[in-house]
Tab-separated table of C-alpha atoms in Angstrom:
chain	number	residue	atom	x	y	z
A	1	MET	CA	-12.269	-9.962	12.334
A	2	ALA	CA	-10.612	-6.629	11.905
A	3	ALA	CA	-7.813	-4.546	13.230
A	4	ALA	CA	-7.768	-0.873	14.045
A	5	VAL	CA	-6.735	1.176	11.060
A	6	PRO	CA	-3.057	2.128	11.418
A	7	GLY	CA	-2.503	5.600	12.760
A	8	LYS	CA	-5.669	5.739	14.847
A	9	ALA	CA	-5.594	6.220	18.599
A	10	ALA	CA	-7.255	3.797	20.963
A	11	PHE	CA	-10.669	5.446	20.765
A	12	GLY	CA	-10.048	7.297	17.539
A	13	THR	CA	-11.595	4.463	15.583
A	14	GLN	CA	-14.857	4.959	17.433
A	15	SER	CA	-14.707	8.694	16.824
A	16	ASP	CA	-14.357	7.957	13.133
A	17	ALA	CA	-17.378	5.720	13.371
A	18	PHE	CA	-19.320	8.549	14.972
A	19	ALA	CA	-18.353	10.764	12.065
A	20	ALA	CA	-19.444	8.146	9.600
A	21	ASP	CA	-22.721	7.575	11.382
A	22	ASN	CA	-23.489	11.276	11.227
A	23	ASP	CA	-22.535	11.536	7.556
A	24	LEU	CA	-19.428	13.613	8.276
A	25	HIS	CA	-16.815	13.575	5.554
A	26	HIS	CA	-13.078	13.662	6.179
A	27	ARG	CA	-11.515	15.305	3.188
A	28	SER	CA	-7.841	15.737	2.442
A	29	VAL	CA	-5.550	15.951	-0.538
A	30	GLY	CA	-3.437	13.068	0.827
A	31	LYS	CA	-3.685	9.935	-1.255
A	32	ASP	CA	-4.071	7.705	1.823
A	33	ASP	CA	-6.880	9.695	3.405
A	34	ARG	CA	-10.345	8.203	3.298
A	35	LYS	CA	-13.771	9.770	3.014
A	36	PHE	CA	-16.051	8.476	5.800
A	37	SER	CA	-19.619	8.307	4.620
A	38	LEU	CA	-22.375	5.735	4.858
A	39	GLY	CA	-23.960	7.071	1.718
A	40	VAL	CA	-23.853	5.616	-1.772
A	41	ARG	CA	-20.621	4.431	-3.280
A	42	GLU	CA	-19.535	5.851	-6.560
A	43	ASP	CA	-18.617	2.532	-8.220
A	44	ASP	CA	-21.423	0.023	-7.753
A	45	GLY	CA	-24.034	1.850	-5.698
A	46	HIS	CA	-23.694	-0.393	-2.645
A	47	HIS	CA	-21.432	-0.649	0.349
A	48	SER	CA	-19.857	-3.982	1.008
A	49	ALA	CA	-19.397	-5.195	4.562
A	50	ASP	CA	-15.727	-4.266	4.380
A	51	ASP	CA	-16.547	-0.729	3.237
A	52	LEU	CA	-18.926	-0.292	6.133
A	53	LEU	CA	-16.328	-1.637	8.533
A	54	GLU	CA	-13.747	0.752	7.108
A	55	ALA	CA	-16.160	3.618	7.589
A	56	MET	CA	-16.322	2.674	11.252
A	57	GLY	CA	-12.553	2.930	11.523
A	58	TYR	CA	-11.361	-0.659	11.060
A	59	LYS	CA	-9.972	-2.759	8.266
A	60	SER	CA	-11.081	-6.281	7.543
A	61	GLU	CA	-8.492	-8.982	8.154
A	62	LEU	CA	-10.344	-12.282	8.256
A	63	LEU	CA	-12.320	-14.096	5.602
A	64	ARG	CA	-16.043	-13.418	5.458
A	65	SER	CA	-17.218	-16.945	4.778
A	66	ARG	CA	-20.486	-17.391	6.663
A	67	SER	CA	-23.894	-17.236	5.007
A	68	THR	CA	-27.171	-16.317	6.733
A	69	LEU	CA	-28.005	-19.944	7.464
A	70	GLN	CA	-24.505	-20.634	8.776
A	71	VAL	CA	-24.739	-17.634	11.096
A	72	ALA	CA	-28.132	-18.859	12.310
A	73	PHE	CA	-26.713	-22.346	12.814
A	74	MET	CA	-23.832	-20.996	14.873
A	75	SER	CA	-26.229	-18.902	16.935
A	76	PHE	CA	-28.261	-22.054	17.580
A	77	VAL	CA	-25.129	-23.988	18.533
A	78	LEU	CA	-24.079	-21.241	20.964
A	79	ALA	CA	-27.332	-21.810	22.846
A	80	SER	CA	-27.456	-25.594	22.211
A	81	ILE	CA	-30.893	-25.637	23.749
A	82	PRO	CA	-31.375	-29.362	24.486
A	83	TYR	CA	-27.945	-29.504	26.110
A	84	GLY	CA	-28.220	-26.139	27.880
A	85	LEU	CA	-31.615	-27.027	29.303
A	86	ALA	CA	-30.435	-30.493	30.316
A	87	THR	CA	-27.469	-29.394	32.433
A	88	THR	CA	-29.431	-26.856	34.505
A	89	LEU	CA	-32.808	-28.596	34.798
A	90	TYR	CA	-32.130	-29.083	38.504
A	91	TYR	CA	-32.919	-25.428	39.297
A	92	PRO	CA	-36.545	-25.209	38.115
A	93	MET	CA	-37.189	-28.801	39.168
A	94	VAL	CA	-36.273	-27.900	42.759
A	95	GLY	CA	-37.686	-24.376	42.466
A	96	GLY	CA	-41.200	-25.412	41.557
A	97	GLY	CA	-41.332	-28.475	39.382
A	98	PRO	CA	-43.260	-28.824	36.107
A	99	ALA	CA	-44.859	-25.357	35.983
A	100	ASN	CA	-41.521	-23.706	36.729
A	101	ILE	CA	-39.818	-25.770	34.031
A	102	ILE	CA	-42.349	-25.265	31.221
A	103	TRP	CA	-43.746	-21.795	31.839
A	104	GLY	CA	-40.449	-20.437	33.091
A	105	TRP	CA	-38.810	-21.404	29.810
A	106	PHE	CA	-41.652	-19.940	27.747
A	107	ALA	CA	-41.711	-16.645	29.668
A	108	VAL	CA	-37.960	-16.087	29.562
A	109	SER	CA	-37.890	-16.955	25.849
A	110	LEU	CA	-40.442	-14.222	25.127
A	111	ILE	CA	-38.347	-11.714	27.064
A	112	ILE	CA	-35.174	-12.748	25.249
A	113	LEU	CA	-36.993	-12.461	21.921
A	114	CYS	CA	-37.613	-8.784	22.697
A	115	VAL	CA	-33.960	-8.361	23.698
A	116	ALA	CA	-32.754	-10.054	20.504
A	117	SER	CA	-35.017	-7.871	18.363
A	118	SER	CA	-33.690	-4.664	19.901
A	119	LEU	CA	-30.090	-5.849	19.840
A	120	GLY	CA	-30.481	-6.973	16.257
A	121	GLU	CA	-31.727	-3.562	15.184
A	122	ILE	CA	-28.731	-1.855	16.780
A	123	THR	CA	-26.356	-4.419	15.295
A	124	SER	CA	-27.737	-3.738	11.819
A	125	VAL	CA	-26.374	-0.200	12.179
A	126	TYR	CA	-23.078	-1.062	13.910
A	127	PRO	CA	-22.090	-4.564	12.713
A	128	THR	CA	-18.692	-4.954	14.349
A	129	SER	CA	-17.110	-7.647	16.492
A	130	GLY	CA	-16.903	-5.066	19.278
A	131	GLY	CA	-20.588	-5.756	19.744
A	132	VAL	CA	-22.395	-4.084	22.598
A	133	TYR	CA	-19.444	-2.066	23.896
A	134	TYR	CA	-18.976	-0.396	20.513
A	135	GLN	CA	-22.718	0.157	20.227
A	136	THR	CA	-22.761	1.658	23.724
A	137	PHE	CA	-20.089	4.147	22.682
A	138	MET	CA	-22.066	5.168	19.630
A	139	LEU	CA	-25.391	5.549	21.442
A	140	ALA	CA	-24.309	7.049	24.784
A	141	PRO	CA	-24.079	10.823	25.357
A	142	SER	CA	-20.638	12.153	24.466
A	143	SER	CA	-19.881	13.295	28.030
A	144	TYR	CA	-19.596	9.756	29.383
A	145	ARG	CA	-19.542	7.463	26.362
A	146	LEU	CA	-15.911	6.424	27.002
A	147	ILE	CA	-16.469	5.167	30.538
A	148	MET	CA	-19.793	3.526	29.631
A	149	SER	CA	-18.194	1.793	26.658
A	150	TRP	CA	-15.258	0.647	28.800
A	151	ILE	CA	-17.543	-0.776	31.502
A	152	CYS	CA	-19.795	-2.439	28.950
A	153	GLY	CA	-16.772	-3.857	27.120
A	154	TRP	CA	-15.352	-5.476	30.215
A	155	ALA	CA	-18.770	-6.871	31.133
A	156	PHE	CA	-19.096	-8.244	27.593
A	157	VAL	CA	-15.665	-9.883	27.601
A	158	VAL	CA	-15.986	-11.297	31.113
A	159	GLY	CA	-19.485	-12.535	30.280
A	160	ASN	CA	-18.297	-14.306	27.138
A	161	VAL	CA	-15.389	-15.945	28.931
A	162	THR	CA	-17.583	-16.933	31.881
A	163	ILE	CA	-20.226	-18.464	29.621
A	164	THR	CA	-17.561	-20.468	27.800
A	165	LEU	CA	-16.144	-21.697	31.092
A	166	ALA	CA	-19.631	-22.567	32.371
A	167	VAL	CA	-20.432	-24.516	29.213
A	168	ASN	CA	-17.272	-26.606	29.438
A	169	PHE	CA	-17.651	-27.196	33.172
A	170	GLY	CA	-21.328	-28.030	32.711
A	171	THR	CA	-20.318	-30.564	30.069
A	172	THR	CA	-17.918	-32.093	32.581
A	173	LEU	CA	-20.590	-32.523	35.259
A	174	PHE	CA	-23.126	-33.807	32.736
A	175	PHE	CA	-20.591	-36.307	31.380
A	176	ALA	CA	-19.931	-37.638	34.875
A	177	ALA	CA	-23.673	-38.041	35.479
A	178	CYS	CA	-24.101	-39.823	32.151
A	179	ILE	CA	-21.379	-42.342	33.039
A	180	ASN	CA	-23.234	-43.121	36.247
A	181	VAL	CA	-26.309	-44.414	34.463
A	182	PHE	CA	-24.266	-47.601	34.722
A	183	GLU	CA	-24.399	-48.773	38.324
A	184	SER	CA	-22.023	-50.911	40.395
A	185	GLU	CA	-24.988	-51.629	42.673
A	186	PRO	CA	-28.541	-50.209	42.873
A	187	GLU	CA	-28.441	-46.391	42.850
A	188	VAL	CA	-24.633	-46.349	43.079
A	189	GLY	CA	-22.789	-45.170	39.959
A	190	ILE	CA	-19.516	-46.562	38.662
A	191	PHE	CA	-17.728	-43.175	38.591
A	192	ALA	CA	-16.847	-41.451	41.869
A	193	ALA	CA	-16.253	-38.055	40.196
A	194	GLU	CA	-13.591	-36.933	42.654
A	195	PRO	CA	-12.646	-33.230	42.385
A	196	TYR	CA	-9.347	-33.969	40.628
A	197	GLN	CA	-11.125	-36.242	38.140
A	198	VAL	CA	-13.699	-33.572	37.401
A	199	TYR	CA	-10.985	-30.968	36.851
A	200	LEU	CA	-8.983	-33.231	34.525
A	201	ILE	CA	-12.062	-33.874	32.404
A	202	PHE	CA	-12.779	-30.148	32.324
A	203	PHE	CA	-9.149	-29.497	31.365
A	204	ALA	CA	-9.357	-31.973	28.475
A	205	ILE	CA	-12.668	-30.585	27.200
A	206	THR	CA	-11.342	-27.015	27.284
A	207	LEU	CA	-8.185	-28.002	25.372
A	208	LEU	CA	-10.250	-29.896	22.793
A	209	CYS	CA	-12.621	-26.995	22.185
A	210	ASN	CA	-9.744	-24.531	21.780
A	211	ALA	CA	-7.842	-26.874	19.471
A	212	VAL	CA	-10.817	-27.391	17.178
A	213	SER	CA	-11.669	-23.673	17.175
A	214	ALA	CA	-8.084	-22.641	16.386
A	215	LEU	CA	-7.028	-25.344	13.935
A	216	GLY	CA	-10.343	-25.982	12.211
A	217	ASN	CA	-11.654	-22.469	11.740
A	218	ARG	CA	-12.336	-22.900	8.031
A	219	TRP	CA	-14.522	-25.922	8.718
A	220	LEU	CA	-16.484	-24.489	11.650
A	221	PRO	CA	-19.449	-23.307	9.504
A	222	TRP	CA	-19.874	-26.863	8.268
A	223	LEU	CA	-19.549	-28.199	11.800
A	224	ASP	CA	-22.341	-25.852	12.897
A	225	THR	CA	-24.482	-27.048	9.992
A	226	PHE	CA	-23.914	-30.673	10.970
A	227	ALA	CA	-24.744	-29.805	14.582
A	228	ILE	CA	-28.240	-28.663	13.577
A	229	PHE	CA	-29.138	-31.981	11.972
A	230	TRP	CA	-27.437	-33.888	14.787
A	231	THR	CA	-29.411	-31.939	17.391
A	232	PHE	CA	-32.817	-32.513	15.870
A	233	ALA	CA	-32.096	-36.177	15.135
A	234	GLY	CA	-31.107	-36.690	18.762
A	235	LEU	CA	-34.063	-34.648	20.007
A	236	ILE	CA	-36.529	-36.717	17.991
A	237	CYS	CA	-35.019	-39.951	19.321
A	238	ILE	CA	-35.274	-38.769	22.937
A	239	VAL	CA	-38.858	-37.564	22.596
A	240	ILE	CA	-40.111	-40.704	20.857
A	241	CYS	CA	-38.313	-43.150	23.125
A	242	VAL	CA	-39.191	-41.633	26.511
A	243	LEU	CA	-42.857	-41.168	25.590
A	244	ALA	CA	-43.276	-44.503	23.823
A	245	ILE	CA	-41.543	-46.629	26.468
A	246	ALA	CA	-42.342	-44.656	29.638
A	247	ARG	CA	-41.633	-47.666	31.823
A	248	ASN	CA	-43.045	-46.025	34.958
A	249	GLY	CA	-46.014	-44.435	33.233
A	250	ARG	CA	-46.858	-40.859	32.295
A	251	HIS	CA	-48.226	-37.951	34.265
A	252	GLU	CA	-51.497	-36.237	33.453
A	253	ALA	CA	-51.359	-33.032	31.410
A	254	SER	CA	-52.676	-31.121	34.426
A	255	TYR	CA	-49.549	-32.153	36.338
A	256	VAL	CA	-47.164	-31.275	33.497
A	257	PHE	CA	-48.563	-27.804	32.882
A	258	GLY	CA	-49.985	-26.899	36.283
A	259	GLU	CA	-48.047	-28.560	39.111
A	260	PHE	CA	-46.027	-26.105	41.201
A	261	ASP	CA	-44.298	-27.431	44.312
A	262	PRO	CA	-41.563	-25.241	45.848
A	263	SER	CA	-41.282	-27.390	48.981
A	264	ASN	CA	-37.937	-28.860	47.909
A	265	SER	CA	-36.244	-25.455	47.672
A	266	GLY	CA	-36.811	-24.172	51.205
A	267	TRP	CA	-37.746	-20.731	49.874
A	268	THR	CA	-41.035	-18.871	49.528
A	269	ALA	CA	-43.015	-19.696	46.402
A	270	GLY	CA	-42.330	-16.454	44.530
A	271	TRP	CA	-38.615	-16.410	45.207
A	272	SER	CA	-38.340	-20.117	44.447
A	273	PHE	CA	-39.984	-19.599	41.054
A	274	CYS	CA	-37.578	-16.761	40.230
A	275	VAL	CA	-34.546	-18.877	41.146
A	276	GLY	CA	-35.930	-21.575	38.854
A	277	LEU	CA	-35.796	-19.084	35.978
A	278	LEU	CA	-31.989	-19.322	36.081
A	279	HIS	CA	-32.462	-22.486	34.033
A	280	ALA	CA	-33.939	-20.592	31.098
A	281	ALA	CA	-31.716	-17.544	31.621
A	282	TYR	CA	-28.585	-19.686	31.344
A	283	ALA	CA	-29.793	-21.414	28.189
A	284	THR	CA	-30.461	-18.070	26.481
A	285	SER	CA	-27.448	-16.192	27.854
A	286	SER	CA	-25.489	-16.643	24.630
A	287	THR	CA	-27.940	-14.564	22.573
A	288	GLY	CA	-25.540	-11.637	22.045
A	289	MET	CA	-22.404	-13.723	21.525
A	290	ILE	CA	-23.060	-14.125	17.803
A	291	ILE	CA	-22.423	-10.380	17.340
A	292	SER	CA	-18.722	-11.088	17.868
A	293	MET	CA	-18.747	-12.953	14.546
A	294	CYS	CA	-19.948	-9.913	12.550
A	295	GLU	CA	-16.630	-9.457	10.802
A	296	GLU	CA	-16.597	-13.013	9.472
A	297	VAL	CA	-20.067	-12.725	7.952
A	298	ARG	CA	-20.734	-11.706	4.366
A	299	GLN	CA	-23.584	-9.285	5.118
A	300	PRO	CA	-23.501	-8.743	8.890
A	301	ALA	CA	-25.911	-5.808	8.939
A	302	SER	CA	-28.754	-8.082	7.848
A	303	GLN	CA	-27.560	-11.635	8.471
A	304	VAL	CA	-26.633	-11.362	12.152
A	305	PRO	CA	-29.890	-9.661	13.294
A	306	LYS	CA	-31.956	-12.186	11.352
A	307	ALA	CA	-29.971	-15.041	12.859
A	308	MET	CA	-30.408	-13.753	16.420
A	309	VAL	CA	-34.173	-13.388	16.185
A	310	ALA	CA	-34.809	-16.557	14.189
A	311	THR	CA	-32.676	-18.584	16.581
A	312	ILE	CA	-34.709	-17.464	19.611
A	313	VAL	CA	-37.918	-18.591	17.924
A	314	LEU	CA	-36.364	-21.921	16.955
A	315	ASN	CA	-34.871	-22.381	20.413
A	316	THR	CA	-38.198	-21.695	22.103
A	317	ILE	CA	-39.902	-24.399	20.091
A	318	ALA	CA	-37.032	-26.879	20.461
A	319	GLY	CA	-36.929	-26.240	24.207
A	320	LEU	CA	-40.620	-27.000	24.635
A	321	VAL	CA	-40.331	-30.119	22.490
A	322	PHE	CA	-37.466	-31.288	24.711
A	323	LEU	CA	-38.851	-30.336	28.134
A	324	ILE	CA	-42.496	-31.376	27.894
A	325	PRO	CA	-41.829	-35.104	27.238
A	326	LEU	CA	-39.281	-35.197	30.085
A	327	VAL	CA	-41.793	-33.708	32.495
A	328	PHE	CA	-44.421	-36.236	31.414
A	329	VAL	CA	-42.147	-39.079	32.575
A	330	MET	CA	-40.395	-37.270	35.439
A	331	PRO	CA	-39.906	-39.325	38.638
A	332	ASN	CA	-40.671	-38.011	42.114
A	333	GLN	CA	-39.407	-34.446	42.542
A	334	ALA	CA	-38.011	-35.070	46.012
A	335	ASP	CA	-35.843	-37.931	44.714
A	336	LEU	CA	-34.477	-35.750	41.916
A	337	ALA	CA	-33.827	-32.891	44.335
A	338	ALA	CA	-31.715	-35.236	46.458
A	339	LEU	CA	-29.336	-36.110	43.614
A	340	VAL	CA	-25.717	-35.437	44.557
A	341	SER	CA	-24.817	-34.805	40.919
A	342	ALA	CA	-27.572	-32.171	40.515
A	343	GLN	CA	-28.090	-33.613	37.029
A	344	PRO	CA	-31.633	-35.012	36.781
A	345	VAL	CA	-31.859	-35.588	33.017
A	346	PRO	CA	-29.858	-38.873	32.917
A	347	VAL	CA	-31.990	-40.152	35.809
A	348	ILE	CA	-35.244	-39.088	34.141
A	349	ILE	CA	-34.333	-40.768	30.863
A	350	LYS	CA	-33.156	-43.938	32.576
A	351	SER	CA	-36.355	-44.051	34.616
A	352	ALA	CA	-38.377	-43.876	31.394
A	353	ILE	CA	-36.220	-46.253	29.314
A	354	GLY	CA	-35.276	-48.750	32.019
A	355	SER	CA	-31.966	-49.647	30.405
A	356	SER	CA	-28.500	-48.221	31.035
A	357	GLY	CA	-27.418	-48.976	27.470
A	358	GLY	CA	-30.502	-47.368	25.963
A	359	THR	CA	-30.124	-44.352	28.217
A	360	ILE	CA	-26.511	-43.680	27.294
A	361	ALA	CA	-27.413	-44.034	23.597
A	362	LEU	CA	-29.986	-41.248	24.011
A	363	LEU	CA	-27.559	-39.121	26.004
A	364	ILE	CA	-24.737	-39.296	23.445
A	365	PRO	CA	-26.395	-36.697	21.139
A	366	LEU	CA	-26.516	-34.271	24.067
A	367	LEU	CA	-22.871	-34.910	24.946
A	368	VAL	CA	-21.725	-34.311	21.361
A	369	LEU	CA	-23.862	-31.169	21.185
A	370	ALA	CA	-22.177	-30.018	24.397
A	371	LEU	CA	-18.802	-30.157	22.635
A	372	PHE	CA	-20.204	-28.258	19.649
A	373	CYS	CA	-21.481	-25.618	22.063
A	374	GLY	CA	-18.087	-25.351	23.763
A	375	ILE	CA	-16.350	-24.906	20.417
A	376	GLY	CA	-18.821	-22.212	19.349
A	377	CYS	CA	-18.502	-20.317	22.622
A	378	THR	CA	-14.705	-20.536	22.456
A	379	THR	CA	-14.779	-19.068	18.953
A	380	ALA	CA	-17.136	-16.209	19.850
A	381	SER	CA	-15.366	-15.317	23.107
A	382	SER	CA	-11.989	-15.143	21.368
A	383	ARG	CA	-13.415	-12.684	18.827
A	384	CYS	CA	-14.944	-10.368	21.407
A	385	THR	CA	-11.712	-10.410	23.443
A	386	TRP	CA	-9.727	-9.608	20.340
A	387	ALA	CA	-12.107	-6.805	19.361
A	388	PHE	CA	-11.789	-5.178	22.790
A	389	SER	CA	-8.009	-5.507	22.605
A	390	ARG	CA	-7.733	-3.732	19.276
A	391	ASP	CA	-9.123	-0.615	20.958
A	392	GLY	CA	-6.420	-0.865	23.614
A	393	ALA	CA	-8.792	-1.635	26.478
A	394	ILE	CA	-7.122	-4.822	27.782
A	395	PRO	CA	-3.659	-4.845	29.377
A	396	GLY	CA	-1.183	-6.349	26.923
A	397	SER	CA	-3.407	-5.456	23.965
A	398	LYS	CA	-0.465	-5.439	21.577
A	399	TRP	CA	-0.330	-9.238	21.932
A	400	TRP	CA	-4.051	-10.011	22.137
A	401	LYS	CA	-4.991	-7.925	19.086
A	402	GLN	CA	-2.747	-9.898	16.752
A	403	VAL	CA	-4.307	-12.230	14.193
A	404	ASN	CA	-2.616	-15.449	13.141
A	405	GLU	CA	-2.694	-15.118	9.359
A	406	LYS	CA	-2.055	-18.803	8.750
A	407	LEU	CA	-4.962	-19.989	10.897
A	408	ASP	CA	-7.076	-16.885	10.240
A	409	VAL	CA	-7.957	-16.572	13.948
A	410	PRO	CA	-6.954	-14.275	16.850
A	411	LEU	CA	-4.885	-17.085	18.332
A	412	ASN	CA	-3.201	-15.051	21.080
A	413	ALA	CA	-6.535	-13.842	22.456
A	414	MET	CA	-7.910	-17.369	22.302
A	415	MET	CA	-4.974	-18.806	24.222
A	416	MET	CA	-5.179	-16.027	26.806
A	417	ILE	CA	-8.812	-16.696	27.649
A	418	MET	CA	-8.137	-20.441	27.698
A	419	VAL	CA	-5.519	-19.892	30.390
A	420	VAL	CA	-7.978	-17.713	32.326
A	421	GLU	CA	-10.634	-20.430	32.116
A	422	LEU	CA	-8.252	-23.143	33.277
């Protein structure tokens, strides 16, 4: 991450960035004054990431340790497609069934690919942890760039915190549904999931994610790398097992790719289909979060845009590989729509496998991936909160903009958003 260069006013750093972007040079005889230019350096002919950051008015404070692949891996973990699609499958299943699930995911992925491409291009010019709010300031007309940047910044911070909260709460609900693949009697799970129990599980998951993100920051790139192999190993196991066993048989391809039944939603067909798209929208909502890691990346101007775009392509494919087999073995839609837990994936897998033990074994990879996702979102949201604080836009910024030098993380900002989430 970075901190505002000493001596700059709250929005002075962005003004300096504007000067740099327009090749304006600040010249002075003072030994501490800097020349802001995005041209060629005199020493080695290239600007390092820290030089570019300095030209935008900030100084680097945290270690740039992530490679292109590690950035891509973290971007993948932030989306955690098999897990993200699993926890919200209820919406397209009720909204329209197979066609809503498959084609909704494909359509939204294409839209998000366009968004990621555009956002990546802008990020290549302004690679800071401020992300979209900083970019808004730089691209908006001067007459209202401050208010637009402020609004965008708050939307960015609130969005990051909300996504992190949703991920951890979604993990809680999914965990409760997974436990209930074991039944005390037919169709009656062993876990009541009372409100206080759900909150305590959510509380524990949130504390765990924050602890790992804060105390294990130096190992997070390796954790993201492990998560990739873990995800695809688990995905392969799920696909092979549900299709090979398919205890209750398999649907025809015409059903999987063409069946659309909005009768379970109670809405008109068009509106029902659109509501079902929330499934895909949620799973891809973390696309811009990786920008908050720009100042911990070795070459953010190229690595982060590449990671964003490549991850969308990978996620699209992984999502189809995950969803299509589940739809092939999906039980009756009306029965799934009636689930109190609103978590159909454990039921679908158990219906195909026929064994509680086998089902939980296939669900464990998704549960572990859920924790990886929570840790990644916690890390990214703390960085964007910190970045907004360093420009003085959050009340109490003098506390939230501090970086813990021992842990190499913005610990105060992380703890603040954890309290908000809880």
